[in-house]
mmCIF file of C-alpha atoms in Angstrom:
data_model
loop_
_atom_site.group_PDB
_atom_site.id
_atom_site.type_symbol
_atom_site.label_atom_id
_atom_site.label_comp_id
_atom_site.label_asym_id
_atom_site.label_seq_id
_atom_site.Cartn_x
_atom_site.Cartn_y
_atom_site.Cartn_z
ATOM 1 C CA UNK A 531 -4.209 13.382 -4.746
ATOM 2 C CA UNK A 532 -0.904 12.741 -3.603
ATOM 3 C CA UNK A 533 2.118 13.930 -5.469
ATOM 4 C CA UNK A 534 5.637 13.926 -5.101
ATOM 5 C CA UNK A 535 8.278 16.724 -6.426
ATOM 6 C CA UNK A 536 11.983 15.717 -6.514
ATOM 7 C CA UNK A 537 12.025 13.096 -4.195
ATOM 8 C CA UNK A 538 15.418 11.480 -3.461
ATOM 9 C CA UNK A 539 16.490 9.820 0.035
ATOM 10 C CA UNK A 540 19.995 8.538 0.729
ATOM 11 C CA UNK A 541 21.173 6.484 3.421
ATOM 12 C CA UNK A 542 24.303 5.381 4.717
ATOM 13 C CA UNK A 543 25.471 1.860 5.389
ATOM 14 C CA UNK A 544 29.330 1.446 7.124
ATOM 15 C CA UNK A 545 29.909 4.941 6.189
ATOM 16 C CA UNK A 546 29.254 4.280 2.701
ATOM 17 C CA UNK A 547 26.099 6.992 1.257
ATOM 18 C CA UNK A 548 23.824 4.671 -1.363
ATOM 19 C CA UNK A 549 21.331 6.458 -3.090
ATOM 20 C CA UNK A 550 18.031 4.676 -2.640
ATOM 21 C CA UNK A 551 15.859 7.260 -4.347
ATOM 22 C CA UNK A 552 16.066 9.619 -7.308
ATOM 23 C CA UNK A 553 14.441 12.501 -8.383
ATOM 24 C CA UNK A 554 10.939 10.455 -8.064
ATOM 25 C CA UNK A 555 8.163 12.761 -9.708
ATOM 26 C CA UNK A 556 4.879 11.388 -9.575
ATOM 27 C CA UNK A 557 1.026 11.896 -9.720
ATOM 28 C CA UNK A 558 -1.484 9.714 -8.312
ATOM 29 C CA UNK A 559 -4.974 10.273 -8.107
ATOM 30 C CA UNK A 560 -6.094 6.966 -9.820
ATOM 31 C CA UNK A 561 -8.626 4.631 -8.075
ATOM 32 C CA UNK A 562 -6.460 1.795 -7.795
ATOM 33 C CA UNK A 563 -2.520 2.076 -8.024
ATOM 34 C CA UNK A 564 0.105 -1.002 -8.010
ATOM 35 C CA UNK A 565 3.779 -0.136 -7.250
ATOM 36 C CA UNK A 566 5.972 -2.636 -8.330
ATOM 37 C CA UNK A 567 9.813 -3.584 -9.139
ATOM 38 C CA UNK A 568 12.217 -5.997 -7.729
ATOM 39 C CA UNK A 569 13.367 -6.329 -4.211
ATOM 40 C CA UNK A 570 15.938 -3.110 -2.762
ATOM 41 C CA UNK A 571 14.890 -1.026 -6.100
ATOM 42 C CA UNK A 572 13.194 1.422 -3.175
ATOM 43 C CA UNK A 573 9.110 1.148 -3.951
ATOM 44 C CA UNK A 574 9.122 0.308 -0.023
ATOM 45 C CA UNK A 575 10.661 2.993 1.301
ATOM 46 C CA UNK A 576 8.494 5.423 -1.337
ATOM 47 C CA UNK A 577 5.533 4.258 0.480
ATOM 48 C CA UNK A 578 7.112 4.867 3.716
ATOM 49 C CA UNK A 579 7.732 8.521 2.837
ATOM 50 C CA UNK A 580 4.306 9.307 1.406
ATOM 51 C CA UNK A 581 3.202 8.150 5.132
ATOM 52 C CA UNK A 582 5.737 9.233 6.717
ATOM 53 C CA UNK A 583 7.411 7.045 8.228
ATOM 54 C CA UNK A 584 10.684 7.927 6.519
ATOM 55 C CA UNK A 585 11.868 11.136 5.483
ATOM 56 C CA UNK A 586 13.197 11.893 1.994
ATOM 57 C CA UNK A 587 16.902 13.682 2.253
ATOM 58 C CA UNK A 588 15.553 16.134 -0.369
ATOM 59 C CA UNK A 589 12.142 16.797 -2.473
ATOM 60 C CA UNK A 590 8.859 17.678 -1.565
ATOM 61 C CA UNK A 591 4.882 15.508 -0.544
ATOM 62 C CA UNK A 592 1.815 17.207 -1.601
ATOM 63 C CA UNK A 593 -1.728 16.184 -0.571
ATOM 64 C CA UNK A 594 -4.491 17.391 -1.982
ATOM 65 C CA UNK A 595 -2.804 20.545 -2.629
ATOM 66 C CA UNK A 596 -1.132 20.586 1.016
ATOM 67 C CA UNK A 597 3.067 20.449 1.343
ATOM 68 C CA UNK A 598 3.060 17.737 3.740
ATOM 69 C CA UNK A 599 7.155 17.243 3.455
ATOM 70 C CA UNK A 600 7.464 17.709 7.318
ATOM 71 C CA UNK A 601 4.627 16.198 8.758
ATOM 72 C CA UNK A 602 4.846 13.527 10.923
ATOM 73 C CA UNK A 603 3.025 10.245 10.314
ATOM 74 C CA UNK A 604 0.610 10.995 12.940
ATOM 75 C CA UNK A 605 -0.247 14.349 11.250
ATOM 76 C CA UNK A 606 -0.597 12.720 7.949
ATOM 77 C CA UNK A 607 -2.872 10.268 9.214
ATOM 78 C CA UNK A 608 -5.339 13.231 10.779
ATOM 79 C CA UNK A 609 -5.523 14.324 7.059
ATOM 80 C CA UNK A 610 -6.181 11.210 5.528
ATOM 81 C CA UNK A 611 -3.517 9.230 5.013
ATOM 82 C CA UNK A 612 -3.587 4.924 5.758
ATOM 83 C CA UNK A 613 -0.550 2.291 5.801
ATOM 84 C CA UNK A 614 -0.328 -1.157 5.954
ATOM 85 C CA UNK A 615 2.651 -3.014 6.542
ATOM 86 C CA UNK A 616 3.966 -6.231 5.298
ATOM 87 C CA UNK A 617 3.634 -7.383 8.410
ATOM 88 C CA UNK A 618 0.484 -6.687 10.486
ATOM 89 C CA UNK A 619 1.510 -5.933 14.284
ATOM 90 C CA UNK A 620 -0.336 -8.100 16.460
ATOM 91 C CA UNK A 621 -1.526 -6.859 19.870
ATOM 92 C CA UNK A 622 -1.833 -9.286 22.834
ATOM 93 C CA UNK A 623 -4.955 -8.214 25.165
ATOM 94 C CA UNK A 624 -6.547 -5.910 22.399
ATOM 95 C CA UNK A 625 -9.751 -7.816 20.567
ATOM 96 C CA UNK A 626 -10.271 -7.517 17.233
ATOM 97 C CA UNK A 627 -13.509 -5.236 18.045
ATOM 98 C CA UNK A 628 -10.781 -2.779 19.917
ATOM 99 C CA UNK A 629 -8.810 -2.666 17.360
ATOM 100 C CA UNK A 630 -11.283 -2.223 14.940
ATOM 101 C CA UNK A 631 -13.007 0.521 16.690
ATOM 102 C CA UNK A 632 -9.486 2.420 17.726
ATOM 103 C CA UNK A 633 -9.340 2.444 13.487
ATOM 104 C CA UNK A 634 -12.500 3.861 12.842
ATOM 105 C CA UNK A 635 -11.703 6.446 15.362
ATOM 106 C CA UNK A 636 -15.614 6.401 17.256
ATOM 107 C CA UNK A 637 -17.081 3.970 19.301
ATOM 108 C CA UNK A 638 -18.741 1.537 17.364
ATOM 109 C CA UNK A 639 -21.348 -0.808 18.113
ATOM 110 C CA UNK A 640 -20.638 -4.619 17.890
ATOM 111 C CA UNK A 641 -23.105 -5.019 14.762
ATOM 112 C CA UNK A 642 -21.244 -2.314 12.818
ATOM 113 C CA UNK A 643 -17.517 -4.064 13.857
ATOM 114 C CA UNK A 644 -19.156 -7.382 12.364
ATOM 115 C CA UNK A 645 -20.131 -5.445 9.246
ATOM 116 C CA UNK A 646 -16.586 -4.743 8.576
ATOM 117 C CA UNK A 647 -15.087 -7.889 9.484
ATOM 118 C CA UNK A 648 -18.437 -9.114 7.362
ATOM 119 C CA UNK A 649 -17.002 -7.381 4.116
ATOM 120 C CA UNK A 650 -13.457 -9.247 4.650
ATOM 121 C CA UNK A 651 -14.956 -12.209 4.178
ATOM 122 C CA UNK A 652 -14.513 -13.501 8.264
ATOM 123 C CA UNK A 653 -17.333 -14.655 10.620
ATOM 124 C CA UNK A 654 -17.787 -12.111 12.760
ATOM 125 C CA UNK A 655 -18.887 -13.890 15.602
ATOM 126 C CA UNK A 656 -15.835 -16.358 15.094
ATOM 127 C CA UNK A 657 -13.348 -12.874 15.407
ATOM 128 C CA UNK A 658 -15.290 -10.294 17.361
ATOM 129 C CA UNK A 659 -13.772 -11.490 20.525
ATOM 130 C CA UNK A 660 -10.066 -12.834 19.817
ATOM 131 C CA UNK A 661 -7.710 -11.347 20.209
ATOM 132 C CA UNK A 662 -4.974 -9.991 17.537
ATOM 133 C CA UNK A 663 -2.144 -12.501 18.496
ATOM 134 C CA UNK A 664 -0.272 -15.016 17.506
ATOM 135 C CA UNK A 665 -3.278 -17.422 17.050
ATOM 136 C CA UNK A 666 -4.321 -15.710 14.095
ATOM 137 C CA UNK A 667 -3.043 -16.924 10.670
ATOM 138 C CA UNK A 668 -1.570 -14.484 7.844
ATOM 139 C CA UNK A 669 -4.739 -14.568 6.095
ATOM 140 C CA UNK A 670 -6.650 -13.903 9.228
ATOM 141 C CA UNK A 671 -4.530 -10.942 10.258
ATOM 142 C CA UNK A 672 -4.132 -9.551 6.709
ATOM 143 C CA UNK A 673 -8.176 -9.623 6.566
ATOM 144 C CA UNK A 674 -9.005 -7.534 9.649
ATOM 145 C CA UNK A 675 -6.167 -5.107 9.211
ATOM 146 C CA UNK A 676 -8.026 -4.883 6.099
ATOM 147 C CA UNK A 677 -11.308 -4.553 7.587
ATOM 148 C CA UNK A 678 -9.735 -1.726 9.946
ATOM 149 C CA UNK A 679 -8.579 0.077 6.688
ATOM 150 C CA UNK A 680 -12.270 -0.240 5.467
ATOM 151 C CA UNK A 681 -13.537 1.447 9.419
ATOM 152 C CA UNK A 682 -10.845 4.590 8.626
ATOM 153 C CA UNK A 683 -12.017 4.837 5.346
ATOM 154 C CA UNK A 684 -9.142 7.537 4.442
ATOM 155 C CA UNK A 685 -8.648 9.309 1.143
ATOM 156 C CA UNK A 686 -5.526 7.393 0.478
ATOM 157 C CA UNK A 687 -4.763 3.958 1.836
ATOM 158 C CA UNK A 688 -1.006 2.339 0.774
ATOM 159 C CA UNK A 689 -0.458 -1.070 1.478
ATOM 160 C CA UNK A 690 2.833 -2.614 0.947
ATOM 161 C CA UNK A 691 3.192 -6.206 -0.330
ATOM 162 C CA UNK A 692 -0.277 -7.830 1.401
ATOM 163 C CA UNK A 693 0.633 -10.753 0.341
ATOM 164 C CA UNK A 694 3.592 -11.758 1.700
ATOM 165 C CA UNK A 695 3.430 -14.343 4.677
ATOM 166 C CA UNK A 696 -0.567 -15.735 3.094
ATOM 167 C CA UNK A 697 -1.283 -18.815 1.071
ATOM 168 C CA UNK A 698 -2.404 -18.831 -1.887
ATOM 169 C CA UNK A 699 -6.244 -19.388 -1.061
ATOM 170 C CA UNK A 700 -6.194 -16.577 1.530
ATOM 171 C CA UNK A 701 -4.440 -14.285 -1.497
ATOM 172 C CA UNK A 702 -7.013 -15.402 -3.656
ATOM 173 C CA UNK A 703 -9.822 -13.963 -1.216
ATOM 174 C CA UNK A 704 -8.015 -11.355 -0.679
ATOM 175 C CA UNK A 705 -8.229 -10.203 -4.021
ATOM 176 C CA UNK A 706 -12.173 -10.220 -4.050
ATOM 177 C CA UNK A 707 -11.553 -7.835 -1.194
ATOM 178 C CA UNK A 708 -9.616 -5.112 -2.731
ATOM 179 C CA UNK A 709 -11.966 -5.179 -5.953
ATOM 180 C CA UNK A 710 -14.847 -4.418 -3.379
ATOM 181 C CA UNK A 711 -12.655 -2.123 -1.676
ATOM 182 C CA UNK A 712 -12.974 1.296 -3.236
ATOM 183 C CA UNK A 713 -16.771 1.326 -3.264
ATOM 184 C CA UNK A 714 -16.462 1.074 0.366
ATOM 185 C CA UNK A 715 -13.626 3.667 1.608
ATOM 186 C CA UNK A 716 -14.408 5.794 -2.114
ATOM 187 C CA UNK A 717 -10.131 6.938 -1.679
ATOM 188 C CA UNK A 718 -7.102 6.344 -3.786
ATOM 189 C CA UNK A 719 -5.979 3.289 -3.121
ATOM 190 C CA UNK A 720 -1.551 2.265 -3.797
ATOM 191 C CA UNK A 721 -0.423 -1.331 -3.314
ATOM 192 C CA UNK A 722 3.120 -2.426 -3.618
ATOM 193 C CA UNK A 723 3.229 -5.711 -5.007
ATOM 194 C CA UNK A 724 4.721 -8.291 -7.214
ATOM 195 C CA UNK A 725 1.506 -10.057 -8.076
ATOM 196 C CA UNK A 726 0.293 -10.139 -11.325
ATOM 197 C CA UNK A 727 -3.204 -11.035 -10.057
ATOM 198 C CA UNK A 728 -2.789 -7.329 -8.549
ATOM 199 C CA UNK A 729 -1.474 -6.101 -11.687
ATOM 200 C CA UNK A 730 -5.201 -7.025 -13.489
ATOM 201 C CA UNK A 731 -7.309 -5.544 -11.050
ATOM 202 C CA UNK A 732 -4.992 -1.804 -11.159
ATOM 203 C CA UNK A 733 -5.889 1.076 -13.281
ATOM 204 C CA UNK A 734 -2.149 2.202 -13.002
ATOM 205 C CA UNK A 735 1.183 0.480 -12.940
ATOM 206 C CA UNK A 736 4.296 1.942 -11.432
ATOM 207 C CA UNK A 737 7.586 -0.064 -12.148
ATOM 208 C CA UNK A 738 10.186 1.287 -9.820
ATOM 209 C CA UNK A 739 13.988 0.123 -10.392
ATOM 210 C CA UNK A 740 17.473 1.492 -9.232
ATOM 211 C CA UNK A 741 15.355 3.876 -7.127
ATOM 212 C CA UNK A 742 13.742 5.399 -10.293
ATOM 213 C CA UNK A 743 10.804 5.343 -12.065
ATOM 214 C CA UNK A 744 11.347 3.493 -15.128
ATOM 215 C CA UNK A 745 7.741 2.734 -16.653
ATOM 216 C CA UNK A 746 4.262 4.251 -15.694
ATOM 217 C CA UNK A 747 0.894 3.755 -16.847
ATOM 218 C CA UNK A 748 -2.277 2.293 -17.443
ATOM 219 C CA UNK A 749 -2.192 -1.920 -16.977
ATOM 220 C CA UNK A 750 -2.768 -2.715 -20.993
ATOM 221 C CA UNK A 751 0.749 -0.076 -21.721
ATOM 222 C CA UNK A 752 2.457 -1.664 -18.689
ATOM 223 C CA UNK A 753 1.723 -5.357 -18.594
ATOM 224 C CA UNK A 754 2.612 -6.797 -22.055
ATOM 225 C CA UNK A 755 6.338 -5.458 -21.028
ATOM 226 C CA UNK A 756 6.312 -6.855 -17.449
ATOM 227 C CA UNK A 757 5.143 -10.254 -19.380
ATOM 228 C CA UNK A 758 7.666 -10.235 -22.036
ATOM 229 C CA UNK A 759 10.635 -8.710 -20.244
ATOM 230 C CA UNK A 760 10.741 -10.831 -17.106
ATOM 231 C CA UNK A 761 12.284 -11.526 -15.003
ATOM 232 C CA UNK A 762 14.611 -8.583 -16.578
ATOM 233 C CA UNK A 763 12.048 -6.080 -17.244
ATOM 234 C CA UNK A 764 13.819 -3.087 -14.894
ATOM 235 C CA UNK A 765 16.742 -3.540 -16.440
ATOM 236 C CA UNK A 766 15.571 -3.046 -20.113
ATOM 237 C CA UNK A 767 13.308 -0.704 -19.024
ATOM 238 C CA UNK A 768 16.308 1.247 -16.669
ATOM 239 C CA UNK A 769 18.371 0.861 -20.247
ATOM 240 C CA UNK A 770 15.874 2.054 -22.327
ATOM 241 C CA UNK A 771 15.461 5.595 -19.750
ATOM 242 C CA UNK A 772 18.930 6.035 -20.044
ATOM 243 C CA UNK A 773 19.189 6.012 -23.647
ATOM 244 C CA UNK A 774 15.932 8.180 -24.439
ATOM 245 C CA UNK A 775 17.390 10.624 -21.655
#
């Protein structure tokens, strides 16, 4: 379970201090958690701090009962902890079996590589071997960082926004692949996304807006308002904190 206590981070633009974050205090221990809100409300750079990539000015990180506040990302990682980003990185000279295996953290035979890239939906004997450059598409890419999520198999695994950069078939397979994707890796699973398809398949919705949590719950509480209220949903929902506060 991760949780956060307090959280705020600040930054400062042309000597100007903006307050991206605010006193975020949050549970999650659900199988399958979407983070959403609209662009610059700060859901990105939440993610970033639960992996640790970015440090919050104030606040505290739990996992699994552990203040992880000032550990770096490669310490949080040892103890479980996966990201994603937007965009994959691509590695010229590295094959997608390398970078598979570096994931998984053992040497692994080429069979079990192929299983993974197997359960993304790719041919493994069409990827095994290529490389992870700039001849692979979006959907490509975004399927065997996937598949290296799926070789980690970590107790909790954030992606932010896998769709961006994919068409609309490739999100559509994509999809299949996170349904499966619990009963492989068995961890808490947080995606950032605007996608509604994303918003079915989640047992938890997180609207983030103005850096602050301003609706949380299970998809049938949280969906009829992101339906109705669009595309102004966080700022009803920012109005309606304020005035029950």
């Amino acid at each position: 379970m991760i949780e956060l206590r307090d959280v705020c981070f600040s930054a400062e633009s042309a000597g100007v201090k903006k307050d991206i974050l605010q006193n975020i205090n949050l549970k999650i221990d659900e199988r399958f958690v979407c983070l959403t809100g609209p662009n610059g409300s700060g859901k990105s750079t939440l993610a970033r701090i639960i992996a640790g990539i970015v440090k919050p000015t104030s606040g505290q990180i739990f996992f699994d009962g552990e203040d992880i506040t000032d550990l770096t990302i490669t310490e949080r990682a040892k103890r479980g902890i996966s990201f994603a980003f937007q965009q994959p990185v691509r590695f010229k000279g590295i094959t997608v079996k390398d970078l598979v295996t570096l994931a998984a953290g053992k040497k692994l035979t080429t069979a079990e590589c192929c299983q993974y890239l197997s359960e993304v939906g790719l041919c493994a004997q069409d990827y095994i071997s290529r490389e992870v450059d700039d001849s692979l598409s979006g959907g490509e890419i975004k399927r065997i960082e996937i598949a290296t999520m799926l070789a980690r198999s970590t107790s909790l695994t954030l992606f932010d926004e896998p769709e961006a950069g994919i068409d609309i078939w490739s999100f559509g397979n994509l999809i299949e692949v996170f349904q499966k994707m619990y009963d492989k890796i068995q961890g808490n699973i947080l995606i950032i996304s605007h996608q509604e398809r994303i918003f079915d398949i989640a047992d938890r919705i997180i609207v983030v807006a103005d850096g602050q949590v301003v609706a949380d719950g299970e998809k049938e509480e949280v969906l009829p308002v992101l339906a109705n209220q669009r595309p102004t949903v966080c700022s009803v929902l920012t109005e309606k904190v304020k005035k029950e506060g």
